Amino acid sequence: MLNSLDDRDGLIWLDGELLPWREARLHVLTHAL
């Protein structure tokens, strides 16, 4: 079964800093626009 991307452990690079996945509010695909 696939895991939801909005409920993950780990870090994501957002606006020049590493944030926990659960605190990132901007959708990852928005960056590609």
CHARMM-style PDB file with segment names, atoms N, HN, CA, C and O in Angstrom:
ATOM      1  N   MET     1       0.845  -1.182   0.000  1.00  0.00      PROA
ATOM      2  CA  MET     1       0.000   0.000   0.000  1.00  0.00      PROA
ATOM      3  C   MET     1       0.892   1.249   0.000  1.00  0.00      PROA
ATOM      4  O   MET     1       1.938   1.263   0.649  1.00  0.00      PROA
ATOM      5  N   LEU     2       0.490   2.269  -0.710  1.00  0.00      PROA
ATOM      6  HN  LEU     2      -0.360   2.257  -1.237  1.00  0.00      PROA
ATOM      7  CA  LEU     2       1.277   3.498  -0.813  1.00  0.00      PROA
ATOM      8  C   LEU     2       1.087   4.381   0.413  1.00  0.00      PROA
ATOM      9  O   LEU     2      -0.015   4.498   0.948  1.00  0.00      PROA
ATOM     10  N   ASN     3       2.168   4.991   0.842  1.00  0.00      PROA
ATOM     11  HN  ASN     3       3.063   4.896   0.407  1.00  0.00      PROA
ATOM     12  CA  ASN     3       2.105   5.937   1.956  1.00  0.00      PROA
ATOM     13  C   ASN     3       1.786   7.326   1.429  1.00  0.00      PROA
ATOM     14  O   ASN     3       2.223   7.706   0.343  1.00  0.00      PROA
ATOM     15  N   SER     4       1.027   8.074   2.203  1.00  0.00      PROA
ATOM     16  HN  SER     4       0.671   7.765   3.085  1.00  0.00      PROA
ATOM     17  CA  SER     4       0.712   9.448   1.839  1.00  0.00      PROA
ATOM     18  C   SER     4       1.953  10.323   1.984  1.00  0.00      PROA
ATOM     19  O   SER     4       2.723  10.144   2.928  1.00  0.00      PROA
ATOM     20  N   LEU     5       2.157  11.255   1.075  1.00  0.00      PROA
ATOM     21  HN  LEU     5       1.532  11.400   0.309  1.00  0.00      PROA
ATOM     22  CA  LEU     5       3.327  12.129   1.132  1.00  0.00      PROA
ATOM     23  C   LEU     5       3.218  13.192   2.217  1.00  0.00      PROA
ATOM     24  O   LEU     5       4.231  13.778   2.598  1.00  0.00      PROA
ATOM     25  N   ASP     6       2.027  13.453   2.719  1.00  0.00      PROA
ATOM     26  HN  ASP     6       1.204  12.976   2.409  1.00  0.00      PROA
ATOM     27  CA  ASP     6       1.890  14.494   3.736  1.00  0.00      PROA
ATOM     28  C   ASP     6       2.109  13.985   5.155  1.00  0.00      PROA
ATOM     29  O   ASP     6       2.085  14.770   6.103  1.00  0.00      PROA
ATOM     30  N   ASP     7       2.321  12.690   5.312  1.00  0.00      PROA
ATOM     31  HN  ASP     7       2.340  12.052   4.543  1.00  0.00      PROA
ATOM     32  CA  ASP     7       2.552  12.121   6.644  1.00  0.00      PROA
ATOM     33  C   ASP     7       3.790  11.241   6.604  1.00  0.00      PROA
ATOM     34  O   ASP     7       3.699  10.016   6.689  1.00  0.00      PROA
ATOM     35  N   ARG     8       4.953  11.882   6.475  1.00  0.00      PROA
ATOM     36  HN  ARG     8       5.027  12.877   6.407  1.00  0.00      PROA
ATOM     37  CA  ARG     8       6.214  11.161   6.349  1.00  0.00      PROA
ATOM     38  C   ARG     8       7.182  11.606   7.428  1.00  0.00      PROA
ATOM     39  O   ARG     8       7.082  12.707   7.968  1.00  0.00      PROA
ATOM     40  N   ASP     9       8.119  10.722   7.728  1.00  0.00      PROA
ATOM     41  HN  ASP     9       8.200   9.827   7.289  1.00  0.00      PROA
ATOM     42  CA  ASP     9       9.232  11.089   8.595  1.00  0.00      PROA
ATOM     43  C   ASP     9      10.346  11.645   7.727  1.00  0.00      PROA
ATOM     44  O   ASP     9      10.372  11.405   6.520  1.00  0.00      PROA
ATOM     45  N   GLY    10      11.263  12.383   8.328  1.00  0.00      PROA
ATOM     46  HN  GLY    10      11.241  12.578   9.309  1.00  0.00      PROA
ATOM     47  CA  GLY    10      12.402  12.885   7.586  1.00  0.00      PROA
ATOM     48  C   GLY    10      12.320  14.379   7.357  1.00  0.00      PROA
ATOM     49  O   GLY    10      11.458  15.071   7.900  1.00  0.00      PROA
ATOM     50  N   LEU    11      13.247  14.859   6.530  1.00  0.00      PROA
ATOM     51  HN  LEU    11      13.947  14.297   6.089  1.00  0.00      PROA
ATOM     52  CA  LEU    11      13.374  16.293   6.277  1.00  0.00      PROA
ATOM     53  C   LEU    11      13.148  16.603   4.807  1.00  0.00      PROA
ATOM     54  O   LEU    11      13.315  15.740   3.945  1.00  0.00      PROA
ATOM     55  N   ILE    12      12.766  17.841   4.530  1.00  0.00      PROA
ATOM     56  HN  ILE    12      12.630  18.542   5.230  1.00  0.00      PROA
ATOM     57  CA  ILE    12      12.589  18.314   3.162  1.00  0.00      PROA
ATOM     58  C   ILE    12      13.238  19.699   3.058  1.00  0.00      PROA
ATOM     59  O   ILE    12      13.165  20.503   3.987  1.00  0.00      PROA
ATOM     60  N   TRP    13      13.873  19.961   1.909  1.00  0.00      PROA
ATOM     61  HN  TRP    13      13.932  19.307   1.155  1.00  0.00      PROA
ATOM     62  CA  TRP    13      14.521  21.257   1.668  1.00  0.00      PROA
ATOM     63  C   TRP    13      13.459  22.233   1.193  1.00  0.00      PROA
ATOM     64  O   TRP    13      12.826  22.002   0.163  1.00  0.00      PROA
ATOM     65  N   LEU    14      13.252  23.325   1.929  1.00  0.00      PROA
ATOM     66  HN  LEU    14      13.767  23.513   2.766  1.00  0.00      PROA
ATOM     67  CA  LEU    14      12.214  24.287   1.587  1.00  0.00      PROA
ATOM     68  C   LEU    14      12.704  25.685   1.927  1.00  0.00      PROA
ATOM     69  O   LEU    14      13.040  25.968   3.078  1.00  0.00      PROA
ATOM     70  N   ASP    15      12.744  26.550   0.941  1.00  0.00      PROA
ATOM     71  HN  ASP    15      12.470  26.320   0.007  1.00  0.00      PROA
ATOM     72  CA  ASP    15      13.159  27.947   1.133  1.00  0.00      PROA
ATOM     73  C   ASP    15      14.519  28.072   1.819  1.00  0.00      PROA
ATOM     74  O   ASP    15      14.697  28.901   2.711  1.00  0.00      PROA
ATOM     75  N   GLY    16      15.462  27.255   1.404  1.00  0.00      PROA
ATOM     76  HN  GLY    16      15.318  26.581   0.680  1.00  0.00      PROA
ATOM     77  CA  GLY    16      16.825  27.359   1.910  1.00  0.00      PROA
ATOM     78  C   GLY    16      17.081  26.738   3.263  1.00  0.00      PROA
ATOM     79  O   GLY    16      18.131  26.978   3.859  1.00  0.00      PROA
ATOM     80  N   GLU    17      16.157  25.952   3.759  1.00  0.00      PROA
ATOM     81  HN  GLU    17      15.304  25.757   3.275  1.00  0.00      PROA
ATOM     82  CA  GLU    17      16.384  25.285   5.038  1.00  0.00      PROA
ATOM     83  C   GLU    17      15.725  23.915   5.045  1.00  0.00      PROA
ATOM     84  O   GLU    17      14.777  23.659   4.303  1.00  0.00      PROA
ATOM     85  N   LEU    18      16.247  23.044   5.897  1.00  0.00      PROA
ATOM     86  HN  LEU    18      17.017  23.252   6.499  1.00  0.00      PROA
ATOM     87  CA  LEU    18      15.674  21.717   6.051  1.00  0.00      PROA
ATOM     88  C   LEU    18      14.576  21.765   7.108  1.00  0.00      PROA
ATOM     89  O   LEU    18      14.800  22.201   8.237  1.00  0.00      PROA
ATOM     90  N   LEU    19      13.394  21.312   6.723  1.00  0.00      PROA
ATOM     91  HN  LEU    19      13.213  20.959   5.806  1.00  0.00      PROA
ATOM     92  CA  LEU    19      12.264  21.284   7.642  1.00  0.00      PROA
ATOM     93  C   LEU    19      11.747  19.863   7.774  1.00  0.00      PROA
ATOM     94  O   LEU    19      11.872  19.075   6.837  1.00  0.00      PROA
ATOM     95  N   PRO    20      11.169  19.517   8.921  1.00  0.00      PROA
ATOM     96  CA  PRO    20      10.494  18.230   9.034  1.00  0.00      PROA
ATOM     97  C   PRO    20       9.337  18.175   8.032  1.00  0.00      PROA
ATOM     98  O   PRO    20       8.663  19.179   7.801  1.00  0.00      PROA
ATOM     99  N   TRP    21       9.112  17.003   7.441  1.00  0.00      PROA
ATOM    100  HN  TRP    21       9.659  16.188   7.628  1.00  0.00      PROA
ATOM    101  CA  TRP    21       8.047  16.835   6.449  1.00  0.00      PROA
ATOM    102  C   TRP    21       6.714  17.379   6.942  1.00  0.00      PROA
ATOM    103  O   TRP    21       5.985  18.031   6.195  1.00  0.00      PROA
ATOM    104  N   ARG    22       6.402  17.108   8.197  1.00  0.00      PROA
ATOM    105  HN  ARG    22       6.994  16.579   8.804  1.00  0.00      PROA
ATOM    106  CA  ARG    22       5.082  17.481   8.721  1.00  0.00      PROA
ATOM    107  C   ARG    22       4.914  18.988   8.903  1.00  0.00      PROA
ATOM    108  O   ARG    22       3.790  19.472   9.038  1.00  0.00      PROA
ATOM    109  N   GLU    23       6.028  19.740   8.906  1.00  0.00      PROA
ATOM    110  HN  GLU    23       6.941  19.348   8.796  1.00  0.00      PROA
ATOM    111  CA  GLU    23       5.939  21.198   9.057  1.00  0.00      PROA
ATOM    112  C   GLU    23       5.949  21.930   7.718  1.00  0.00      PROA
ATOM    113  O   GLU    23       5.634  23.119   7.670  1.00  0.00      PROA
ATOM    114  N   ALA    24       6.300  21.252   6.643  1.00  0.00      PROA
ATOM    115  HN  ALA    24       6.556  20.286   6.683  1.00  0.00      PROA
ATOM    116  CA  ALA    24       6.342  21.889   5.324  1.00  0.00      PROA
ATOM    117  C   ALA    24       4.903  22.090   4.833  1.00  0.00      PROA
ATOM    118  O   ALA    24       4.139  21.130   4.732  1.00  0.00      PROA
ATOM    119  N   ARG    25       4.549  23.309   4.536  1.00  0.00      PROA
ATOM    120  HN  ARG    25       5.170  24.089   4.618  1.00  0.00      PROA
ATOM    121  CA  ARG    25       3.164  23.621   4.145  1.00  0.00      PROA
ATOM    122  C   ARG    25       2.985  23.787   2.635  1.00  0.00      PROA
ATOM    123  O   ARG    25       1.857  23.743   2.144  1.00  0.00      PROA
ATOM    124  N   LEU    26       4.061  23.974   1.906  1.00  0.00      PROA
ATOM    125  HN  LEU    26       4.977  24.010   2.306  1.00  0.00      PROA
ATOM    126  CA  LEU    26       3.984  24.160   0.462  1.00  0.00      PROA
ATOM    127  C   LEU    26       4.065  22.808  -0.225  1.00  0.00      PROA
ATOM    128  O   LEU    26       4.958  22.017   0.078  1.00  0.00      PROA
ATOM    129  N   HSD    27       3.154  22.533  -1.137  1.00  0.00      PROA
ATOM    130  HN  HSD    27       2.429  23.176  -1.383  1.00  0.00      PROA
ATOM    131  CA  HSD    27       3.161  21.256  -1.833  1.00  0.00      PROA
ATOM    132  C   HSD    27       4.424  21.129  -2.674  1.00  0.00      PROA
ATOM    133  O   HSD    27       4.834  22.088  -3.327  1.00  0.00      PROA
ATOM    134  N   VAL    28       5.031  19.970  -2.662  1.00  0.00      PROA
ATOM    135  HN  VAL    28       4.697  19.191  -2.131  1.00  0.00      PROA
ATOM    136  CA  VAL    28       6.292  19.732  -3.357  1.00  0.00      PROA
ATOM    137  C   VAL    28       6.165  20.021  -4.851  1.00  0.00      PROA
ATOM    138  O   VAL    28       7.095  20.566  -5.446  1.00  0.00      PROA
ATOM    139  N   LEU    29       5.052  19.676  -5.464  1.00  0.00      PROA
ATOM    140  HN  LEU    29       4.297  19.234  -4.981  1.00  0.00      PROA
ATOM    141  CA  LEU    29       4.893  19.884  -6.901  1.00  0.00      PROA
ATOM    142  C   LEU    29       4.773  21.363  -7.263  1.00  0.00      PROA
ATOM    143  O   LEU    29       4.982  21.722  -8.422  1.00  0.00      PROA
ATOM    144  N   THR    30       4.449  22.215  -6.319  1.00  0.00      PROA
ATOM    145  HN  THR    30       4.279  21.923  -5.377  1.00  0.00      PROA
ATOM    146  CA  THR    30       4.370  23.648  -6.579  1.00  0.00      PROA
ATOM    147  C   THR    30       5.729  24.187  -7.009  1.00  0.00      PROA
ATOM    148  O   THR    30       5.804  25.130  -7.796  1.00  0.00      PROA
ATOM    149  N   HSD    31       6.791  23.598  -6.501  1.00  0.00      PROA
ATOM    150  HN  HSD    31       6.730  22.831  -5.862  1.00  0.00      PROA
ATOM    151  CA  HSD    31       8.150  24.031  -6.820  1.00  0.00      PROA
ATOM    152  C   HSD    31       8.440  23.880  -8.314  1.00  0.00      PROA
ATOM    153  O   HSD    31       9.249  24.627  -8.865  1.00  0.00      PROA
ATOM    154  N   ALA    32       7.792  22.929  -8.967  1.00  0.00      PROA
ATOM    155  HN  ALA    32       7.135  22.322  -8.520  1.00  0.00      PROA
ATOM    156  CA  ALA    32       8.052  22.652 -10.379  1.00  0.00      PROA
ATOM    157  C   ALA    32       7.377  23.664 -11.310  1.00  0.00      PROA
ATOM    158  O   ALA    32       7.700  23.716 -12.497  1.00  0.00      PROA
ATOM    159  N   LEU    33       6.463  24.454 -10.797  1.00  0.00      PROA
ATOM    160  HN  LEU    33       6.200  24.411  -9.833  1.00  0.00      PROA
ATOM    161  CA  LEU    33       5.733  25.403 -11.651  1.00  0.00      PROA
ATOM    162  C   LEU    33       6.570  26.592 -12.037  1.00  0.00      PROA
ATOM    163  OT1 LEU    33       6.096  27.475 -12.752  1.00  0.00      PROA
TER     164      LEU     33
END
